[in-house]
GROMACS .gro file of N, CA and C in nm:
model
  507
    1UNK      N    1   1.967   1.456   3.528
    1UNK     CA    2   1.961   1.519   3.402
    1UNK      C    3   1.868   1.446   3.307
    2UNK      N    4   1.844   1.510   3.196
    2UNK     CA    5   1.758   1.456   3.090
    2UNK      C    6   1.841   1.363   3.004
    3UNK      N    7   1.788   1.245   2.978
    3UNK     CA    8   1.857   1.150   2.892
    3UNK      C    9   1.804   1.164   2.750
    4UNK      N   10   1.891   1.148   2.655
    4UNK     CA   11   1.848   1.157   2.516
    4UNK      C   12   1.864   1.021   2.451
    5UNK      N   13   1.785   0.999   2.349
    5UNK     CA   14   1.786   0.873   2.276
    5UNK      C   15   1.881   0.887   2.157
    6UNK      N   16   1.967   0.788   2.137
    6UNK     CA   17   2.063   0.792   2.026
    6UNK      C   18   1.995   0.768   1.891
    7UNK      N   19   1.877   0.704   1.893
    7UNK     CA   20   1.806   0.678   1.768
    7UNK      C   21   1.709   0.791   1.737
    8UNK      N   22   1.691   0.824   1.611
    8UNK     CA   23   1.585   0.919   1.576
    8UNK      C   24   1.450   0.859   1.617
    9UNK      N   25   1.354   0.943   1.647
    9UNK     CA   26   1.224   0.899   1.696
    9UNK      C   27   1.156   0.803   1.599
   10UNK      N   28   1.169   0.823   1.468
   10UNK     CA   29   1.106   0.733   1.371
   10UNK      C   30   1.171   0.595   1.374
   11UNK      N   31   1.302   0.589   1.393
   11UNK     CA   32   1.371   0.461   1.403
   11UNK      C   33   1.331   0.388   1.531
   12UNK      N   34   1.320   0.462   1.641
   12UNK     CA   35   1.277   0.404   1.768
   12UNK      C   36   1.134   0.350   1.756
   13UNK      N   37   1.046   0.428   1.697
   13UNK     CA   38   0.907   0.385   1.679
   13UNK      C   39   0.902   0.259   1.593
   14UNK      N   40   0.980   0.255   1.488
   14UNK     CA   41   0.984   0.138   1.400
   14UNK      C   42   1.034   0.015   1.476
   15UNK      N   43   1.139   0.033   1.557
   15UNK     CA   44   1.193  -0.077   1.638
   15UNK      C   45   1.087  -0.131   1.734
   16UNK      N   46   1.015  -0.042   1.800
   16UNK     CA   47   0.912  -0.082   1.897
   16UNK      C   48   0.801  -0.160   1.827
   17UNK      N   49   0.756  -0.114   1.711
   17UNK     CA   50   0.650  -0.182   1.637
   17UNK      C   51   0.698  -0.321   1.592
   18UNK      N   52   0.821  -0.328   1.542
   18UNK     CA   53   0.875  -0.458   1.498
   18UNK      C   54   0.886  -0.555   1.615
   19UNK      N   55   0.931  -0.506   1.729
   19UNK     CA   56   0.944  -0.592   1.848
   19UNK      C   57   0.806  -0.639   1.894
   20UNK      N   58   0.709  -0.551   1.895
   20UNK     CA   59   0.573  -0.589   1.934
   20UNK      C   60   0.517  -0.695   1.840
   21UNK      N   61   0.541  -0.681   1.711
   21UNK     CA   62   0.494  -0.780   1.614
   21UNK      C   63   0.564  -0.914   1.634
   22UNK      N   64   0.694  -0.910   1.666
   22UNK     CA   65   0.767  -1.034   1.693
   22UNK      C   66   0.709  -1.106   1.814
   23UNK      N   67   0.679  -1.032   1.919
   23UNK     CA   68   0.620  -1.090   2.040
   23UNK      C   69   0.483  -1.149   2.008
   24UNK      N   70   0.402  -1.077   1.931
   24UNK     CA   71   0.270  -1.127   1.893
   24UNK      C   72   0.280  -1.253   1.809
   25UNK      N   73   0.373  -1.256   1.715
   25UNK     CA   74   0.393  -1.374   1.630
   25UNK      C   75   0.437  -1.495   1.713
   26UNK      N   76   0.525  -1.473   1.810
   26UNK     CA   77   0.570  -1.581   1.898
   26UNK      C   78   0.453  -1.635   1.981
   27UNK      N   79   0.368  -1.546   2.031
   27UNK     CA   80   0.253  -1.587   2.111
   27UNK      C   81   0.156  -1.668   2.026
   28UNK      N   82   0.130  -1.622   1.905
   28UNK     CA   83   0.038  -1.695   1.816
   28UNK      C   84   0.092  -1.834   1.786
   29UNK      N   85   0.222  -1.846   1.758
   29UNK     CA   86   0.282  -1.976   1.730
   29UNK      C   87   0.277  -2.066   1.853
   30UNK      N   88   0.304  -2.011   1.970
   30UNK     CA   89   0.298  -2.089   2.094
   30UNK      C   90   0.156  -2.139   2.119
   31UNK      N   91   0.058  -2.053   2.096
   31UNK     CA   92  -0.081  -2.093   2.118
   31UNK      C   93  -0.123  -2.205   2.022
   32UNK      N   94  -0.081  -2.197   1.898
   32UNK     CA   95  -0.114  -2.304   1.802
   32UNK      C   96  -0.047  -2.435   1.843
   33UNK      N   97   0.077  -2.426   1.892
   33UNK     CA   98   0.146  -2.547   1.939
   33UNK      C   99   0.076  -2.606   2.061
   34UNK      N  100   0.035  -2.521   2.154
   34UNK     CA  101  -0.040  -2.568   2.271
   34UNK      C  102  -0.168  -2.638   2.225
   35UNK      N  103  -0.238  -2.577   2.131
   35UNK     CA  104  -0.360  -2.637   2.078
   35UNK      C  105  -0.336  -2.773   2.017
   36UNK      N  106  -0.232  -2.782   1.936
   36UNK     CA  107  -0.201  -2.908   1.868
   36UNK      C  108  -0.164  -3.018   1.967
   37UNK      N  109  -0.077  -2.987   2.062
   37UNK     CA  110  -0.036  -3.087   2.161
   37UNK      C  111  -0.150  -3.120   2.257
   38UNK      N  112  -0.221  -3.019   2.301
   38UNK     CA  113  -0.330  -3.040   2.396
   38UNK      C  114  -0.447  -3.117   2.339
   39UNK      N  115  -0.472  -3.102   2.210
   39UNK     CA  116  -0.585  -3.171   2.147
   39UNK      C  117  -0.570  -3.322   2.156
   40UNK      N  118  -0.447  -3.370   2.173
   40UNK     CA  119  -0.426  -3.515   2.189
   40UNK      C  120  -0.490  -3.567   2.318
   41UNK      N  121  -0.512  -3.478   2.415
   41UNK     CA  122  -0.575  -3.517   2.542
   41UNK      C  123  -0.727  -3.521   2.533
   42UNK      N  124  -0.782  -3.468   2.426
   42UNK     CA  125  -0.926  -3.459   2.409
   42UNK      C  126  -0.973  -3.573   2.321
   43UNK      N  127  -1.075  -3.644   2.369
   43UNK     CA  128  -1.132  -3.756   2.295
   43UNK      C  129  -1.263  -3.716   2.230
   44UNK      N  130  -1.297  -3.785   2.124
   44UNK     CA  131  -1.426  -3.765   2.061
   44UNK      C  132  -1.534  -3.791   2.165
   45UNK      N  133  -1.627  -3.699   2.178
   45UNK     CA  134  -1.736  -3.714   2.274
   45UNK      C  135  -1.711  -3.651   2.409
   46UNK      N  136  -1.594  -3.594   2.431
   46UNK     CA  137  -1.564  -3.533   2.561
   46UNK      C  138  -1.656  -3.414   2.590
   47UNK      N  139  -1.684  -3.397   2.718
   47UNK     CA  140  -1.753  -3.279   2.769
   47UNK      C  141  -1.653  -3.207   2.859
   48UNK      N  142  -1.618  -3.086   2.821
   48UNK     CA  143  -1.506  -3.014   2.882
   48UNK      C  144  -1.557  -2.892   2.957
   49UNK      N  145  -1.513  -2.877   3.080
   49UNK     CA  146  -1.542  -2.755   3.157
   49UNK      C  147  -1.422  -2.663   3.146
   50UNK      N  148  -1.448  -2.535   3.123
   50UNK     CA  149  -1.342  -2.436   3.125
   50UNK      C  150  -1.384  -2.320   3.214
   51UNK      N  151  -1.286  -2.250   3.267
   51UNK     CA  152  -1.312  -2.141   3.362
   51UNK      C  153  -1.236  -2.018   3.315
   52UNK      N  154  -1.304  -1.908   3.305
   52UNK     CA  155  -1.251  -1.780   3.259
   52UNK      C  156  -1.237  -1.780   3.107
   53UNK      N  157  -1.154  -1.692   3.054
   53UNK     CA  158  -1.132  -1.688   2.910
   53UNK      C  159  -0.985  -1.710   2.883
   54UNK      N  160  -0.956  -1.810   2.803
   54UNK     CA  161  -0.819  -1.837   2.759
   54UNK      C  162  -0.824  -1.856   2.608
   55UNK      N  163  -0.896  -1.765   2.543
   55UNK     CA  164  -0.911  -1.769   2.399
   55UNK      C  165  -0.839  -1.654   2.333
   56UNK      N  166  -0.876  -1.627   2.210
   56UNK     CA  167  -0.808  -1.523   2.134
   56UNK      C  168  -0.833  -1.383   2.188
   57UNK      N  169  -0.938  -1.365   2.266
   57UNK     CA  170  -0.962  -1.234   2.326
   57UNK      C  171  -0.871  -1.208   2.446
   58UNK      N  172  -0.803  -1.312   2.492
   58UNK     CA  173  -0.709  -1.298   2.604
   58UNK      C  174  -0.565  -1.317   2.560
   59UNK      N  175  -0.545  -1.375   2.443
   59UNK     CA  176  -0.411  -1.402   2.392
   59UNK      C  177  -0.405  -1.349   2.248
   60UNK      N  178  -0.309  -1.398   2.172
   60UNK     CA  179  -0.301  -1.360   2.031
   60UNK      C  180  -0.357  -1.475   1.948
   61UNK      N  181  -0.459  -1.449   1.873
   61UNK     CA  182  -0.519  -1.541   1.775
   61UNK      C  183  -0.596  -1.657   1.834
   62UNK      N  184  -0.530  -1.765   1.872
   62UNK     CA  185  -0.593  -1.895   1.891
   62UNK      C  186  -0.637  -1.923   2.034
   63UNK      N  187  -0.558  -1.874   2.128
   63UNK     CA  188  -0.588  -1.901   2.267
   63UNK      C  189  -0.508  -2.020   2.320
   64UNK      N  190  -0.509  -2.035   2.452
   64UNK     CA  191  -0.439  -2.147   2.515
   64UNK      C  192  -0.539  -2.259   2.543
   65UNK      N  193  -0.619  -2.247   2.649
   65UNK     CA  194  -0.720  -2.351   2.677
   65UNK      C  195  -0.819  -2.361   2.561
   66UNK      N  196  -0.865  -2.247   2.510
   66UNK     CA  197  -0.957  -2.253   2.396
   66UNK      C  198  -0.885  -2.296   2.269
   67UNK      N  199  -0.755  -2.276   2.263
   67UNK     CA  200  -0.677  -2.327   2.150
   67UNK      C  201  -0.682  -2.479   2.145
   68UNK      N  202  -0.675  -2.543   2.260
   68UNK     CA  203  -0.685  -2.689   2.268
   68UNK      C  204  -0.824  -2.732   2.221
   69UNK      N  205  -0.925  -2.664   2.270
   69UNK     CA  206  -1.063  -2.696   2.232
   69UNK      C  207  -1.085  -2.671   2.083
   70UNK      N  208  -1.037  -2.557   2.033
   70UNK     CA  209  -1.051  -2.526   1.889
   70UNK      C  210  -0.984  -2.632   1.803
   71UNK      N  211  -0.863  -2.672   1.843
   71UNK     CA  212  -0.790  -2.770   1.763
   71UNK      C  213  -0.860  -2.906   1.765
   72UNK      N  214  -0.910  -2.947   1.881
   72UNK     CA  215  -0.984  -3.074   1.888
   72UNK      C  216  -1.107  -3.068   1.797
   73UNK      N  217  -1.177  -2.956   1.798
   73UNK     CA  218  -1.295  -2.938   1.712
   73UNK      C  219  -1.253  -2.940   1.564
   74UNK      N  220  -1.143  -2.871   1.533
   74UNK     CA  221  -1.094  -2.867   1.395
   74UNK      C  222  -1.059  -3.007   1.345
   75UNK      N  223  -1.011  -3.091   1.436
   75UNK     CA  224  -0.976  -3.229   1.402
   75UNK      C  225  -1.098  -3.318   1.384
   76UNK      N  226  -1.216  -3.262   1.406
   76UNK     CA  227  -1.339  -3.339   1.387
   76UNK      C  228  -1.390  -3.409   1.511
   77UNK      N  229  -1.330  -3.380   1.626
   77UNK     CA  230  -1.378  -3.442   1.750
   77UNK      C  231  -1.509  -3.374   1.791
   78UNK      N  232  -1.608  -3.455   1.821
   78UNK     CA  233  -1.738  -3.404   1.864
   78UNK      C  234  -1.730  -3.381   2.014
   79UNK      N  235  -1.718  -3.256   2.052
   79UNK     CA  236  -1.703  -3.219   2.192
   79UNK      C  237  -1.811  -3.121   2.230
   80UNK      N  238  -1.829  -3.106   2.360
   80UNK     CA  239  -1.921  -3.008   2.415
   80UNK      C  240  -1.846  -2.935   2.526
   81UNK      N  241  -1.866  -2.807   2.535
   81UNK     CA  242  -1.796  -2.726   2.635
   81UNK      C  243  -1.897  -2.667   2.732
   82UNK      N  244  -1.863  -2.673   2.859
   82UNK     CA  245  -1.936  -2.602   2.964
   82UNK      C  246  -1.844  -2.489   3.008
   83UNK      N  247  -1.894  -2.367   3.003
   83UNK     CA  248  -1.815  -2.251   3.042
   83UNK      C  249  -1.871  -2.193   3.171
   84UNK      N  250  -1.786  -2.186   3.273
   84UNK     CA  251  -1.825  -2.115   3.396
   84UNK      C  252  -1.837  -1.967   3.364
   85UNK      N  253  -1.928  -1.900   3.432
   85UNK     CA  254  -1.945  -1.756   3.408
   85UNK      C  255  -1.821  -1.676   3.448
   86UNK      N  256  -1.751  -1.719   3.550
   86UNK     CA  257  -1.627  -1.659   3.600
   86UNK      C  258  -1.650  -1.520   3.660
   87UNK      N  259  -1.693  -1.521   3.784
   87UNK     CA  260  -1.716  -1.396   3.856
   87UNK      C  261  -1.584  -1.337   3.902
   88UNK      N  262  -1.573  -1.209   3.927
   88UNK     CA  263  -1.682  -1.111   3.927
   88UNK      C  264  -1.704  -1.040   3.792
   89UNK      N  265  -1.612  -1.057   3.696
   89UNK     CA  266  -1.624  -0.981   3.571
   89UNK      C  267  -1.689  -1.060   3.457
   90UNK      N  268  -1.722  -1.187   3.483
   90UNK     CA  269  -1.796  -1.270   3.387
   90UNK      C  270  -1.723  -1.290   3.255
   91UNK      N  271  -1.591  -1.313   3.262
   91UNK     CA  272  -1.514  -1.335   3.139
   91UNK      C  273  -1.561  -1.461   3.066
   92UNK      N  274  -1.598  -1.564   3.140
   92UNK     CA  275  -1.648  -1.686   3.077
   92UNK      C  276  -1.778  -1.661   3.003
   93UNK      N  277  -1.867  -1.589   3.067
   93UNK     CA  278  -1.997  -1.560   3.006
   93UNK      C  279  -1.983  -1.463   2.888
   94UNK      N  280  -1.905  -1.360   2.905
   94UNK     CA  281  -1.897  -1.256   2.802
   94UNK      C  282  -1.799  -1.290   2.690
   95UNK      N  283  -1.689  -1.357   2.721
   95UNK     CA  284  -1.584  -1.379   2.621
   95UNK      C  285  -1.578  -1.523   2.571
   96UNK      N  286  -1.568  -1.619   2.662
   96UNK     CA  287  -1.554  -1.759   2.621
   96UNK      C  288  -1.676  -1.805   2.542
   97UNK      N  289  -1.794  -1.779   2.595
   97UNK     CA  290  -1.916  -1.823   2.525
   97UNK      C  291  -1.927  -1.754   2.389
   98UNK      N  292  -1.893  -1.627   2.383
   98UNK     CA  293  -1.896  -1.556   2.254
   98UNK      C  294  -1.804  -1.624   2.153
   99UNK      N  295  -1.679  -1.651   2.192
   99UNK     CA  296  -1.583  -1.711   2.099
   99UNK      C  297  -1.629  -1.849   2.052
  100UNK      N  298  -1.675  -1.932   2.146
  100UNK     CA  299  -1.715  -2.068   2.108
  100UNK      C  300  -1.840  -2.068   2.020
  101UNK      N  301  -1.938  -1.985   2.054
  101UNK     CA  302  -2.060  -1.977   1.971
  101UNK      C  303  -2.024  -1.929   1.831
  102UNK      N  304  -1.940  -1.827   1.823
  102UNK     CA  305  -1.898  -1.774   1.693
  102UNK      C  306  -1.831  -1.882   1.608
  103UNK      N  307  -1.753  -1.969   1.674
  103UNK     CA  308  -1.682  -2.075   1.603
  103UNK      C  309  -1.767  -2.200   1.579
  104UNK      N  310  -1.891  -2.199   1.628
  104UNK     CA  311  -1.980  -2.313   1.607
  104UNK      C  312  -1.952  -2.431   1.697
  105UNK      N  313  -1.879  -2.409   1.805
  105UNK     CA  314  -1.848  -2.517   1.900
  105UNK      C  315  -1.957  -2.519   2.007
  106UNK      N  316  -2.021  -2.634   2.028
  106UNK     CA  317  -2.130  -2.641   2.127
  106UNK      C  318  -2.083  -2.598   2.266
  107UNK      N  319  -2.154  -2.503   2.325
  107UNK     CA  320  -2.116  -2.450   2.455
  107UNK      C  321  -2.242  -2.424   2.537
  108UNK      N  322  -2.231  -2.453   2.666
  108UNK     CA  323  -2.337  -2.424   2.762
  108UNK      C  324  -2.277  -2.339   2.872
  109UNK      N  325  -2.339  -2.227   2.901
  109UNK     CA  326  -2.295  -2.139   3.009
  109UNK      C  327  -2.357  -2.187   3.140
  110UNK      N  328  -2.273  -2.200   3.242
  110UNK     CA  329  -2.322  -2.236   3.375
  110UNK      C  330  -2.273  -2.133   3.476
  111UNK      N  331  -2.344  -2.124   3.587
  111UNK     CA  332  -2.296  -2.037   3.694
  111UNK      C  333  -2.176  -2.104   3.760
  112UNK      N  334  -2.091  -2.025   3.821
  112UNK     CA  335  -1.971  -2.080   3.883
  112UNK      C  336  -2.004  -2.190   3.985
  113UNK      N  337  -2.111  -2.171   4.061
  113UNK     CA  338  -2.140  -2.268   4.167
  113UNK      C  339  -2.213  -2.392   4.115
  114UNK      N  340  -2.227  -2.407   3.984
  114UNK     CA  341  -2.284  -2.530   3.926
  114UNK      C  342  -2.177  -2.633   3.892
  115UNK      N  343  -2.050  -2.595   3.897
  115UNK     CA  344  -1.942  -2.685   3.854
  115UNK      C  345  -1.947  -2.819   3.929
  116UNK      N  346  -1.965  -2.815   4.058
  116UNK     CA  347  -1.972  -2.939   4.136
  116UNK      C  348  -2.089  -3.025   4.095
  117UNK      N  349  -2.203  -2.964   4.070
  117UNK     CA  350  -2.321  -3.039   4.030
  117UNK      C  351  -2.302  -3.109   3.895
  118UNK      N  352  -2.251  -3.036   3.796
  118UNK     CA  353  -2.234  -3.098   3.663
  118UNK      C  354  -2.128  -3.208   3.668
  119UNK      N  355  -2.030  -3.193   3.756
  119UNK     CA  356  -1.932  -3.301   3.773
  119UNK      C  357  -1.997  -3.421   3.840
  120UNK      N  358  -2.071  -3.397   3.946
  120UNK     CA  359  -2.140  -3.504   4.018
  120UNK      C  360  -2.236  -3.580   3.926
  121UNK      N  361  -2.301  -3.510   3.836
  121UNK     CA  362  -2.396  -3.571   3.742
  121UNK      C  363  -2.326  -3.636   3.623
  122UNK      N  364  -2.192  -3.637   3.624
  122UNK     CA  365  -2.110  -3.698   3.519
  122UNK      C  366  -2.134  -3.633   3.382
  123UNK      N  367  -2.159  -3.502   3.385
  123UNK     CA  368  -2.178  -3.426   3.262
  123UNK      C  369  -2.045  -3.372   3.209
  124UNK      N  370  -1.939  -3.382   3.289
  124UNK     CA  371  -1.806  -3.332   3.256
  124UNK      C  372  -1.708  -3.447   3.268
  125UNK      N  373  -1.615  -3.459   3.172
  125UNK     CA  374  -1.512  -3.561   3.189
  125UNK      C  375  -1.370  -3.506   3.170
  126UNK      N  376  -1.358  -3.375   3.144
  126UNK     CA  377  -1.226  -3.310   3.139
  126UNK      C  378  -1.245  -3.165   3.183
  127UNK      N  379  -1.141  -3.109   3.242
  127UNK     CA  380  -1.137  -2.966   3.272
  127UNK      C  381  -1.010  -2.911   3.211
  128UNK      N  382  -1.022  -2.799   3.142
  128UNK     CA  383  -0.903  -2.732   3.089
  128UNK      C  384  -0.917  -2.583   3.111
  129UNK      N  385  -0.813  -2.525   3.168
  129UNK     CA  386  -0.811  -2.381   3.197
  129UNK      C  387  -0.679  -2.323   3.149
  130UNK      N  388  -0.674  -2.193   3.141
  130UNK     CA  389  -0.549  -2.123   3.114
  130UNK      C  390  -0.486  -2.083   3.246
  131UNK      N  391  -0.388  -1.995   3.240
  131UNK     CA  392  -0.323  -1.947   3.362
  131UNK      C  393  -0.271  -1.806   3.339
  132UNK      N  394  -0.281  -1.725   3.443
  132UNK     CA  395  -0.224  -1.591   3.439
  132UNK      C  396  -0.075  -1.596   3.471
  133UNK      N  397  -0.038  -1.684   3.565
  133UNK     CA  398   0.101  -1.696   3.606
  133UNK      C  399   0.118  -1.834   3.667
  134UNK      N  400   0.234  -1.895   3.648
  134UNK     CA  401   0.266  -2.024   3.709
  134UNK      C  402   0.399  -2.008   3.781
  135UNK      N  403   0.398  -2.043   3.909
  135UNK     CA  404   0.520  -2.040   3.990
  135UNK      C  405   0.549  -2.181   4.038
  136UNK      N  406   0.658  -2.198   4.109
  136UNK     CA  407   0.703  -2.332   4.147
  136UNK      C  408   0.594  -2.416   4.211
  137UNK      N  409   0.512  -2.357   4.297
  137UNK     CA  410   0.415  -2.437   4.371
  137UNK      C  411   0.270  -2.394   4.351
  138UNK      N  412   0.242  -2.318   4.245
  138UNK     CA  413   0.104  -2.274   4.226
  138UNK      C  414   0.078  -2.233   4.081
  139UNK      N  415  -0.045  -2.257   4.041
  139UNK     CA  416  -0.097  -2.205   3.915
  139UNK      C  417  -0.193  -2.093   3.954
  140UNK      N  418  -0.164  -1.973   3.907
  140UNK     CA  419  -0.248  -1.859   3.941
  140UNK      C  420  -0.338  -1.830   3.822
  141UNK      N  421  -0.466  -1.829   3.848
  141UNK     CA  422  -0.566  -1.800   3.745
  141UNK      C  423  -0.679  -1.723   3.813
  142UNK      N  424  -0.790  -1.713   3.750
  142UNK     CA  425  -0.900  -1.633   3.802
  142UNK      C  426  -0.960  -1.694   3.929
  143UNK      N  427  -1.029  -1.608   4.003
  143UNK     CA  428  -1.101  -1.654   4.121
  143UNK      C  429  -1.192  -1.768   4.081
  144UNK      N  430  -1.191  -1.875   4.157
  144UNK     CA  431  -1.276  -1.990   4.129
  144UNK      C  432  -1.201  -2.106   4.067
  145UNK      N  433  -1.083  -2.083   4.011
  145UNK     CA  434  -1.008  -2.192   3.947
  145UNK      C  435  -0.967  -2.297   4.050
  146UNK      N  436  -0.924  -2.253   4.166
  146UNK     CA  437  -0.885  -2.347   4.272
  146UNK      C  438  -1.003  -2.437   4.309
  147UNK      N  439  -1.119  -2.377   4.324
  147UNK     CA  440  -1.239  -2.454   4.358
  147UNK      C  441  -1.270  -2.557   4.250
  148UNK      N  442  -1.259  -2.518   4.124
  148UNK     CA  443  -1.282  -2.612   4.013
  148UNK      C  444  -1.180  -2.725   4.019
  149UNK      N  445  -1.055  -2.694   4.049
  149UNK     CA  446  -0.951  -2.797   4.058
  149UNK      C  447  -0.981  -2.896   4.170
  150UNK      N  448  -1.023  -2.847   4.285
  150UNK     CA  449  -1.056  -2.935   4.398
  150UNK      C  450  -1.176  -3.023   4.363
  151UNK      N  451  -1.277  -2.965   4.299
  151UNK     CA  452  -1.394  -3.042   4.257
  151UNK      C  453  -1.355  -3.150   4.155
  152UNK      N  454  -1.269  -3.115   4.062
  152UNK     CA  455  -1.225  -3.212   3.962
  152UNK      C  456  -1.151  -3.328   4.030
  153UNK      N  457  -1.064  -3.295   4.125
  153UNK     CA  458  -0.991  -3.400   4.198
  153UNK      C  459  -1.088  -3.490   4.272
  154UNK      N  460  -1.184  -3.431   4.339
  154UNK     CA  461  -1.283  -3.508   4.415
  154UNK      C  462  -1.363  -3.602   4.325
  155UNK      N  463  -1.391  -3.558   4.203
  155UNK     CA  464  -1.470  -3.639   4.110
  155UNK      C  465  -1.383  -3.720   4.013
  156UNK      N  466  -1.252  -3.719   4.036
  156UNK     CA  467  -1.156  -3.795   3.954
  156UNK      C  468  -1.165  -3.759   3.806
  157UNK      N  469  -1.174  -3.628   3.781
  157UNK     CA  470  -1.180  -3.574   3.646
  157UNK      C  471  -1.045  -3.510   3.614
  158UNK      N  472  -0.983  -3.546   3.502
  158UNK     CA  473  -0.855  -3.484   3.467
  158UNK      C  474  -0.867  -3.331   3.456
  159UNK      N  475  -0.770  -3.262   3.515
  159UNK     CA  476  -0.767  -3.116   3.518
  159UNK      C  477  -0.638  -3.072   3.450
  160UNK      N  478  -0.650  -2.998   3.341
  160UNK     CA  479  -0.534  -2.956   3.264
  160UNK      C  480  -0.523  -2.803   3.263
  161UNK      N  481  -0.400  -2.756   3.264
  161UNK     CA  482  -0.370  -2.614   3.249
  161UNK      C  483  -0.295  -2.597   3.118
  162UNK      N  484  -0.346  -2.513   3.030
  162UNK     CA  485  -0.280  -2.484   2.902
  162UNK      C  486  -0.221  -2.345   2.911
  163UNK      N  487  -0.089  -2.336   2.904
  163UNK     CA  488  -0.023  -2.207   2.919
  163UNK      C  489   0.111  -2.206   2.845
  164UNK      N  490   0.145  -2.091   2.795
  164UNK     CA  491   0.273  -2.072   2.726
  164UNK      C  492   0.386  -2.063   2.828
  165UNK      N  493   0.508  -2.089   2.784
  165UNK     CA  494   0.622  -2.080   2.875
  165UNK      C  495   0.641  -1.939   2.930
  166UNK      N  496   0.592  -1.838   2.858
  166UNK     CA  497   0.603  -1.700   2.908
  166UNK      C  498   0.521  -1.680   3.035
  167UNK      N  499   0.432  -1.773   3.067
  167UNK     CA  500   0.349  -1.765   3.187
  167UNK      C  501   0.426  -1.809   3.311
  168UNK      N  502   0.534  -1.885   3.291
  168UNK     CA  503   0.610  -1.940   3.404
  168UNK      C  504   0.704  -1.836   3.463
  169UNK      N  505   0.704  -1.826   3.595
  169UNK     CA  506   0.799  -1.740   3.668
  169UNK      C  507   0.904  -1.827   3.732
   0.00000   0.00000   0.00000
């Protein structure tokens, strides 16, 4: 049979909008907290590699990985970011570089297969990425993140994942 809603449609619509705003506000607050805590890991002069987009175009307002970078920059730390293009949809090239350039944060776009080279040349000293999902034994992110993690381990470069608790399964 057909189920009916006990609330009038306007009350239901209002409830849905309020709940969506609450979720957005929680995400924005979580991202700012991630940025604040994560910025402690960033030193003045760091060169940071990031993969994909974990900024405000992927989250609400501040971003997770880019939230850490934004907060470090806001604190006056002189940093430089290398953004992988992130194939196949080029989120790093189209989104991350756009956000960082707009914010005045120095950024260089590299192809995905340059990550090993820039690490080998000691042009990178930190890696920070976001995550789509985190489970007990894996961090799931965009294609290429695993390769970046292995390269960072090989070159003894700290690799950080910035993610909200809502990302954990």
